[in-house]
């Protein structure tokens, strides 16, 4: 099959969270499985310096954006004969310090930036000489791709239209803009209604994709069920229920070429399920790096996260406040909401021997934390899939998660299955429930045989993309033009 992925983030070129990881890895996995794959993404500042060998494509873009014309160049990078990245080069839109904003604020012209991006991707879907059969859009930034292609299809009366797939990575971010920004799409007003782009008088980019794509996927089976309920539906549950027959939940995979515990350039010491000595050494190294007391026998908890309400930060802060009188350490790497950043900094100041905090984004440190930690905290309020709990499983850091979305689908608690238990799950969204799970973790730490059993299960868990890539191929094939 010939597939064009469209995403505002692609690891290793750009990433603010799991979206970049997922699209980069899915592209690789589809290409490995024998498909022809292209990935369209913006050329952000810094990419050109990092990636030598970009080739200018003989497909210059000159597209209407409301009342003006905007031009862009397309640069391609062939990673293999069957995998090409297409970078949309429009410096005034994408050559900035952030992807979506700076210092906690969004760029005011994000509607223009990502409507233009969606138009550029739709144009490539039509004009690329290898003629993609499927355009697969990810999140609101490319949410207009299905509707733009549908419109082209109707106008041109194509014989073999491109099928469209819309993946929801996080329903909480919908790309909402004032109604007047709809003019930037240059689409007829017919699509600005209840069944299309309109949402309580606003323009909603993700809704456009959900309404118009031939098929919709989300990143775990449980989240696929959750988003059809008012509690998790973010106002779109009605539409999602309507489209339920075309909605599929496919659990994300892990790129184990990147997330590996041996010969990993970010880790000082290699380790494996049968040889945990390297993990113990990584723990000592991290304690030293973070300025904590260096001691092999203190249980170490870790977290690497966007500091956003979704991630249950208030629970972590509350539960730690209660638990830190015990002998334990906690290491955090994260950035986001300034109030959460401050709360963590304050916690570290109050508990200098127990807590170390790094505010920022640091890929190397994220690997070192997962490799060093005995336990990994992820008490999300909701979690479409979550990748860090899967990374922590592979790195032998027992995940402590709230049973929601992909966290529930990927972690096995003692209560689910004692033989295969690899983590600790709790249900109630409150501090006491998380504190109780941390107490369970401390008890587990005091029972080395059981801890070894958990670790072995955790490190053996297999979330490789090869297991799920066929599900995408099936879904693409199942999609029928609207
Ligand atoms: P989400 O996409 O909701 O943020 P995921 O668990 O799916 O959550 O993916 C998060 C990804 O972003 C992981 O690869 C994680 O390591 C990475 N990440 C998050 N915050 C940071 C940070 N401060 N530094 C480095 N990597 C981070
Ligand atoms: C989103 C979700 C996260 C998911 C990631 C990749 O950022 O918040 O749960 O793992 O997308 O699909």
XYZ file of C-alpha atoms and ligand atoms in Angstrom:
521
model
C 0.000 0.000 0.000
C 1.122 3.596 -0.621
C 0.648 5.739 2.478
C 1.253 9.414 3.221
C 1.418 10.265 6.945
C 0.805 13.901 7.872
C 2.001 15.164 11.231
C 3.185 18.367 12.899
C 5.816 16.314 14.791
C 8.075 13.501 13.630
C 10.788 12.049 15.809
C 13.786 12.532 15.478
C 13.225 15.856 13.654
C 10.658 17.449 15.965
C 8.917 16.399 19.147
C 7.052 17.883 22.097
C 5.511 14.602 23.255
C 4.407 11.162 22.138
C 2.944 12.311 18.807
C 6.428 12.692 17.330
C 7.522 9.303 18.668
C 4.436 7.585 17.338
C 4.518 8.992 13.797
C 8.277 8.505 13.379
C 8.016 4.892 14.509
C 4.808 4.089 12.591
C 6.389 5.362 9.384
C 9.426 3.154 9.891
C 7.325 0.126 10.782
C 5.002 0.498 7.779
C 8.001 0.829 5.469
C 9.616 -2.270 7.043
C 6.407 -4.156 6.450
C 6.736 -3.488 2.723
C 4.572 -0.404 2.225
C 5.629 2.759 0.368
C 5.550 5.525 2.970
C 5.918 9.299 2.953
C 5.689 11.586 5.977
C 4.822 15.276 5.560
C 5.900 17.628 8.333
C 6.951 21.277 8.744
C 10.588 22.300 8.371
C 11.116 23.842 11.797
C 14.151 25.831 12.892
C 17.151 23.603 13.538
C 16.118 20.661 11.351
C 18.217 21.666 8.361
C 21.329 21.908 10.556
C 20.635 18.503 12.110
C 19.786 16.698 8.889
C 22.235 16.886 6.022
C 21.223 15.780 2.560
C 17.803 17.380 2.154
C 16.812 17.498 -1.525
C 14.649 20.244 -2.939
C 11.598 18.725 -4.614
C 10.495 20.040 -7.993
C 7.076 20.717 -6.501
C 7.018 24.328 -5.323
C 3.796 25.203 -3.510
C 1.781 28.346 -4.154
C -1.480 28.031 -2.250
C -4.363 30.342 -1.381
C -4.662 31.125 2.311
C -7.752 33.264 2.661
C -7.234 36.376 0.580
C -3.513 35.898 -0.030
C -1.249 33.395 -1.793
C 1.474 31.714 0.255
C 4.422 29.924 -1.262
C 6.583 27.160 0.192
C 9.280 24.790 -0.886
C 9.309 21.084 -0.184
C 12.515 19.328 0.848
C 12.722 15.566 0.875
C 14.858 13.084 2.725
C 14.964 9.453 1.608
C 15.542 7.259 4.651
C 15.198 4.155 2.512
C 13.783 3.393 -0.928
C 10.358 3.053 0.679
C 10.445 5.823 3.325
C 10.646 9.536 2.488
C 10.188 12.548 4.745
C 8.772 15.694 3.092
C 9.536 18.925 4.930
C 7.329 21.940 4.209
C 9.605 24.960 4.150
C 7.727 28.172 4.907
C 10.128 30.117 7.159
C 7.710 32.814 8.311
C 5.431 30.073 9.694
C 7.805 27.418 10.958
C 11.200 28.966 11.576
C 10.575 29.840 15.229
C 11.915 28.809 18.645
C 8.828 26.691 19.437
C 6.585 24.304 17.505
C 3.260 25.675 18.732
C 4.230 28.565 20.992
C 6.703 29.952 23.494
C 6.831 30.540 27.250
C 3.526 28.791 27.913
C 1.621 30.799 25.250
C 0.380 29.689 21.810
C 1.474 31.503 18.647
C -1.394 33.815 17.658
C -1.268 32.689 14.016
C -1.518 28.937 14.642
C -4.691 28.789 12.526
C -2.786 30.106 9.514
C 0.276 27.979 10.236
C -1.561 24.687 10.409
C -4.284 25.356 7.854
C -1.449 26.102 5.465
C 0.329 22.925 6.571
C -2.814 20.844 5.951
C -3.234 22.397 2.510
C 0.383 21.715 1.639
C -0.006 18.071 2.706
C -3.245 17.635 0.753
C -1.523 19.066 -2.324
C 1.382 16.623 -1.940
C -1.064 13.744 -1.526
C -2.396 14.588 -4.965
C 0.818 15.626 -6.735
C 3.463 13.190 -5.495
C 4.502 11.044 -8.441
C 4.178 7.807 -6.461
C 0.463 8.579 -5.932
C -0.363 7.821 -2.296
C -3.513 5.730 -1.854
C -4.042 6.703 1.786
C -3.544 10.041 3.543
C -3.222 9.497 7.283
C -3.626 12.679 9.339
C -2.575 13.004 12.991
C -4.204 15.349 15.513
C -5.789 18.744 14.937
C -2.782 20.268 13.169
C -3.573 18.112 10.137
C -7.285 17.709 10.879
C -8.332 19.529 7.713
C -6.534 17.117 5.389
C -9.514 14.732 5.014
C -11.962 17.530 4.241
C -9.570 19.214 1.793
C -9.130 15.914 -0.033
C -12.847 15.203 0.031
C -13.476 18.589 -1.507
C -10.882 17.996 -4.225
C -12.387 14.613 -4.854
C -15.878 16.053 -5.340
C -14.609 18.850 -7.539
C -12.384 16.753 -9.724
C -14.614 13.684 -9.880
C -11.602 11.413 -9.408
C -11.713 7.830 -10.457
C -9.405 6.570 -7.700
C -9.750 8.881 -4.744
C -7.273 8.893 -1.893
C -8.664 7.271 1.241
C -8.286 9.177 4.480
C -7.555 8.138 8.053
C -7.666 10.494 11.036
C -5.824 9.532 14.213
C -6.771 11.162 17.500
C -3.752 11.261 19.791
C -5.426 13.531 22.283
C -9.029 14.701 22.103
C -8.322 17.473 24.593
C -6.512 19.472 21.889
C -8.921 20.205 19.050
C -7.510 23.257 17.256
C -10.338 25.687 18.050
C -10.261 29.058 16.291
C -12.685 31.919 15.729
C -15.185 31.348 12.909
C -13.576 34.013 10.735
C -10.438 31.877 10.445
C -12.525 29.447 8.370
C -11.958 31.835 5.454
C -8.313 30.672 5.513
C -9.424 27.255 4.271
C -10.885 28.705 1.042
C -13.509 25.969 1.289
C -17.156 26.685 0.484
C -19.318 27.569 3.470
C -21.185 24.221 3.133
C -18.623 22.525 5.369
C -19.020 25.048 8.180
C -21.926 23.333 9.890
C -22.841 20.865 12.614
C -21.692 17.905 10.483
C -18.377 19.479 9.561
C -15.992 22.094 10.863
C -18.317 24.145 13.077
C -18.344 23.649 16.861
C -20.440 25.996 19.000
C -19.801 28.848 16.588
C -16.055 28.178 16.378
C -13.913 26.443 13.841
C -12.741 23.021 15.069
C -9.923 21.425 13.060
C -9.986 18.014 14.754
C -13.758 17.759 14.434
C -13.404 18.360 10.688
C -11.125 15.320 10.491
C -13.366 13.140 12.638
C -16.416 14.090 10.616
C -14.884 13.603 7.170
C -12.179 10.939 7.330
C -13.048 7.550 5.923
C -11.766 5.948 9.114
C -10.800 7.269 12.521
C -8.328 5.677 14.866
C -7.107 6.437 18.326
C -4.083 5.149 20.133
C -5.498 2.521 22.505
C -8.606 0.323 22.593
C -9.725 1.637 25.979
C -9.418 5.297 24.924
C -11.445 4.447 21.794
C -14.259 3.397 24.118
C -13.760 6.240 26.576
C -14.042 9.036 24.021
C -17.540 7.961 23.083
C -18.677 8.923 26.606
C -19.455 12.458 27.856
C -16.782 12.106 30.574
C -13.902 11.773 28.084
C -15.528 13.020 24.876
C -14.529 16.702 25.214
C -17.813 17.688 23.568
C -17.256 15.391 20.564
C -18.617 12.159 22.063
C -21.899 12.522 20.130
C -20.083 12.711 16.804
C -17.769 9.863 17.827
C -20.741 7.682 18.744
C -22.218 8.460 15.353
C -18.985 7.351 13.708
C -18.407 4.391 16.031
C -18.410 1.829 13.204
C -15.435 3.596 11.652
C -13.561 4.209 14.917
C -10.723 1.842 15.862
C -8.430 1.770 18.911
C -4.916 0.538 18.099
C -2.357 0.544 20.902
C 0.852 2.386 20.007
C 4.095 0.488 19.738
C 7.615 1.270 20.902
C 10.642 1.886 18.715
C 12.978 -0.568 20.430
C 15.873 0.538 18.209
C 15.759 3.795 20.124
C 14.459 2.610 23.507
C 17.022 -0.085 24.218
C 18.943 -0.959 27.339
C 22.132 -2.084 25.642
C 24.402 -0.086 23.341
C 22.271 2.977 24.030
C 24.387 6.128 23.526
C 22.488 7.870 26.343
C 23.253 5.171 28.950
C 26.573 4.596 30.685
C 25.829 0.982 31.555
C 24.016 -1.671 29.529
C 21.653 -4.066 31.253
C 19.007 -6.704 30.565
C 16.357 -8.756 32.369
C 18.971 -11.375 33.213
C 21.683 -8.928 34.096
C 20.455 -6.080 36.235
C 23.879 -5.018 37.518
C 24.025 -2.326 34.820
C 20.671 -0.946 35.952
C 21.974 -0.616 39.515
C 25.023 1.270 38.200
C 22.814 3.597 36.151
C 20.907 4.356 39.349
C 24.070 5.377 41.194
C 25.128 7.493 38.210
C 21.786 9.288 38.081
C 21.766 9.955 41.823
C 25.167 11.573 41.429
C 24.123 13.502 38.300
C 21.035 14.882 40.038
C 22.829 15.736 43.289
C 20.966 13.203 45.431
C 22.575 10.980 48.094
C 24.195 8.084 46.225
C 22.903 4.832 47.718
C 21.947 1.622 45.958
C 19.302 0.629 48.481
C 17.069 3.738 48.456
C 14.018 3.150 46.247
C 14.110 5.635 43.386
C 10.916 6.905 41.723
C 11.045 8.753 38.406
C 8.817 10.774 36.110
C 9.385 12.355 32.679
C 6.431 14.336 31.528
C 4.755 17.357 30.058
C 3.643 19.333 33.102
C -0.015 19.474 32.107
C -3.206 18.842 34.046
C -3.765 15.631 32.039
C -0.756 13.987 33.667
C -2.132 13.991 37.215
C 0.558 16.379 38.459
C -1.566 17.481 41.420
C -1.819 13.837 42.510
C 1.919 13.299 42.278
C 2.649 16.458 44.240
C 0.068 15.577 46.908
C 1.098 11.941 47.281
C 4.798 12.803 47.442
C 4.129 15.387 50.128
C 2.574 12.565 52.144
C 5.157 9.881 51.340
C 8.453 11.744 51.422
C 8.979 11.143 55.104
C 9.727 7.538 54.069
C 13.141 6.542 52.843
C 12.763 7.152 49.106
C 13.922 9.456 46.306
C 12.059 11.101 43.449
C 13.473 12.500 40.205
C 11.446 14.583 37.784
C 12.190 15.831 34.281
C 9.460 17.973 32.782
C 8.286 21.288 31.465
C 4.996 23.008 30.810
C 2.572 24.831 33.067
C 4.621 27.425 35.005
C 2.591 26.808 38.193
C 3.509 23.094 38.131
C 7.140 23.918 37.356
C 7.239 26.150 40.417
C 5.496 23.585 42.633
C 8.114 20.969 41.735
C 10.990 23.378 42.237
C 9.592 24.224 45.676
C 9.251 20.538 46.527
C 12.921 19.988 45.679
C 13.950 22.941 47.822
C 12.008 21.550 50.785
C 13.340 17.988 50.340
C 16.871 18.346 48.957
C 17.867 14.817 50.015
C 14.799 13.208 48.553
C 13.755 15.158 45.446
C 15.655 16.339 42.360
C 13.901 18.298 39.619
C 15.012 19.310 36.137
C 12.765 21.695 34.270
C 13.367 21.441 30.534
C 13.288 18.990 27.639
C 16.208 16.554 27.484
C 16.050 13.288 25.528
C 19.237 11.863 27.054
C 18.131 12.509 30.603
C 14.737 10.928 29.886
C 16.525 7.667 29.013
C 18.789 7.901 32.062
C 15.834 8.418 34.408
C 13.909 5.437 33.033
C 17.059 3.296 33.199
C 17.844 4.306 36.783
C 14.394 4.360 38.361
C 12.996 1.476 40.373
C 9.458 2.810 39.879
C 7.893 5.157 37.344
C 4.963 7.432 38.291
C 2.226 8.128 35.709
C -1.072 8.859 37.499
C -2.780 10.499 34.490
C -6.300 11.887 34.677
C -6.733 10.532 31.144
C -4.162 9.011 28.795
C -4.913 8.217 25.139
C -1.989 5.772 25.030
C 1.049 6.925 26.950
C 4.485 5.839 25.849
C 6.522 6.459 28.953
C 4.951 3.594 30.860
C 5.966 1.299 27.985
C 9.490 2.712 27.951
C 9.718 2.282 31.724
C 8.577 -1.349 31.435
C 11.391 -2.047 28.999
C 13.860 -0.252 31.286
C 12.752 -2.251 34.338
C 11.211 0.741 36.133
C 7.933 -0.645 37.484
C 5.139 1.695 36.334
C 2.606 3.023 38.827
C -0.327 4.158 36.723
C -3.949 5.129 36.941
C -6.172 2.628 35.131
C -7.256 4.818 32.226
C -6.814 4.743 28.434
C -3.629 3.148 27.185
C -2.198 2.920 30.703
C -4.844 0.355 31.529
C -4.252 -1.466 28.248
C -0.483 -1.754 28.680
C 0.211 -2.346 32.386
C -0.695 -5.544 34.276
C -1.458 -5.321 37.981
C -1.211 -8.179 40.458
C -5.011 -8.122 40.658
C -5.308 -8.630 36.853
C -2.861 -11.496 36.586
C -0.331 -12.412 39.333
C 1.812 -14.486 36.978
C 2.315 -11.658 34.471
C 2.104 -8.658 36.842
C 4.471 -5.891 35.772
C 3.077 -2.745 37.383
C 0.815 -1.163 39.965
C -2.559 0.236 38.934
C -5.128 2.284 40.821
C -8.497 3.664 39.777
C -9.671 6.568 41.902
C -8.361 9.947 40.849
C -7.176 11.151 44.241
C -3.999 11.608 46.240
C -4.810 8.871 48.748
C -5.107 6.241 45.987
C -1.714 7.191 44.541
C -0.111 7.330 47.994
C -1.447 3.820 48.630
C 0.156 2.627 45.373
C 3.468 4.181 46.407
C 3.209 2.286 49.710
C 2.644 -0.917 47.703
C 5.749 -0.076 45.682
C 7.816 0.364 48.833
C 6.562 -2.992 50.086
C 7.497 -4.544 46.748
C 10.955 -3.005 47.012
C 11.338 -4.762 50.346
C 10.524 -8.151 48.746
C 13.426 -8.743 46.315
C 12.106 -12.001 44.841
C 8.769 -10.487 43.982
C 10.434 -7.339 42.656
C 12.601 -9.516 40.394
C 9.457 -11.281 39.143
C 7.860 -7.906 38.293
C 11.029 -6.645 36.626
C 11.413 -9.735 34.518
C 7.793 -9.475 33.359
C 8.156 -5.753 32.729
C 11.301 -6.056 30.640
C 9.872 -8.957 28.651
C 6.670 -7.101 27.713
C 6.615 -6.658 23.937
C 5.075 -3.539 22.429
C 7.002 -3.675 19.182
C 5.416 -1.954 16.192
C 5.581 -5.160 14.187
C 2.719 -6.434 16.335
C 0.378 -3.606 15.394
C 1.440 -2.439 11.973
C -0.950 -4.868 10.270
C -3.856 -3.370 12.176
C -3.146 -0.054 10.452
C -2.881 -1.717 7.061
C -6.247 -3.389 7.684
C -7.859 -0.152 8.795
C -6.534 1.698 5.735
C -7.873 -1.051 3.531
C -11.219 -1.107 5.282
C -11.757 2.579 4.676
C -14.293 3.359 2.028
C -14.510 6.719 0.356
C -17.341 8.774 1.877
P 2.335 12.810 25.818
O 2.472 12.624 24.367
O 0.932 12.971 26.272
O 3.219 13.897 26.346
P 3.569 10.152 26.016
O 3.874 9.308 27.192
O 2.821 9.514 24.910
O 2.832 11.459 26.537
O 4.914 10.655 25.332
C 5.760 11.565 25.905
C 7.068 11.547 25.146
O 7.696 12.809 25.344
C 8.030 10.512 25.633
O 8.923 10.148 24.602
C 8.788 11.272 26.728
O 10.016 10.715 27.030
C 8.903 12.614 26.082
N 9.045 13.719 27.036
C 8.071 14.350 27.728
N 8.599 15.351 28.468
C 9.925 15.325 28.241
C 11.035 16.105 28.705
N 10.853 17.105 29.566
N 12.273 15.816 28.240
C 12.446 14.792 27.366
N 11.462 14.028 26.897
C 10.217 14.290 27.322
C -0.720 12.080 22.885
C -1.260 11.415 24.136
C -0.446 10.237 24.584
C -0.049 9.355 23.410
C 0.651 10.187 22.352
C 1.085 9.364 21.147
O 0.240 13.035 23.160
O -1.398 12.341 25.198
O -1.203 9.472 25.505
O 0.806 8.323 23.846
O -0.224 11.186 21.902
O 0.002 8.722 20.522
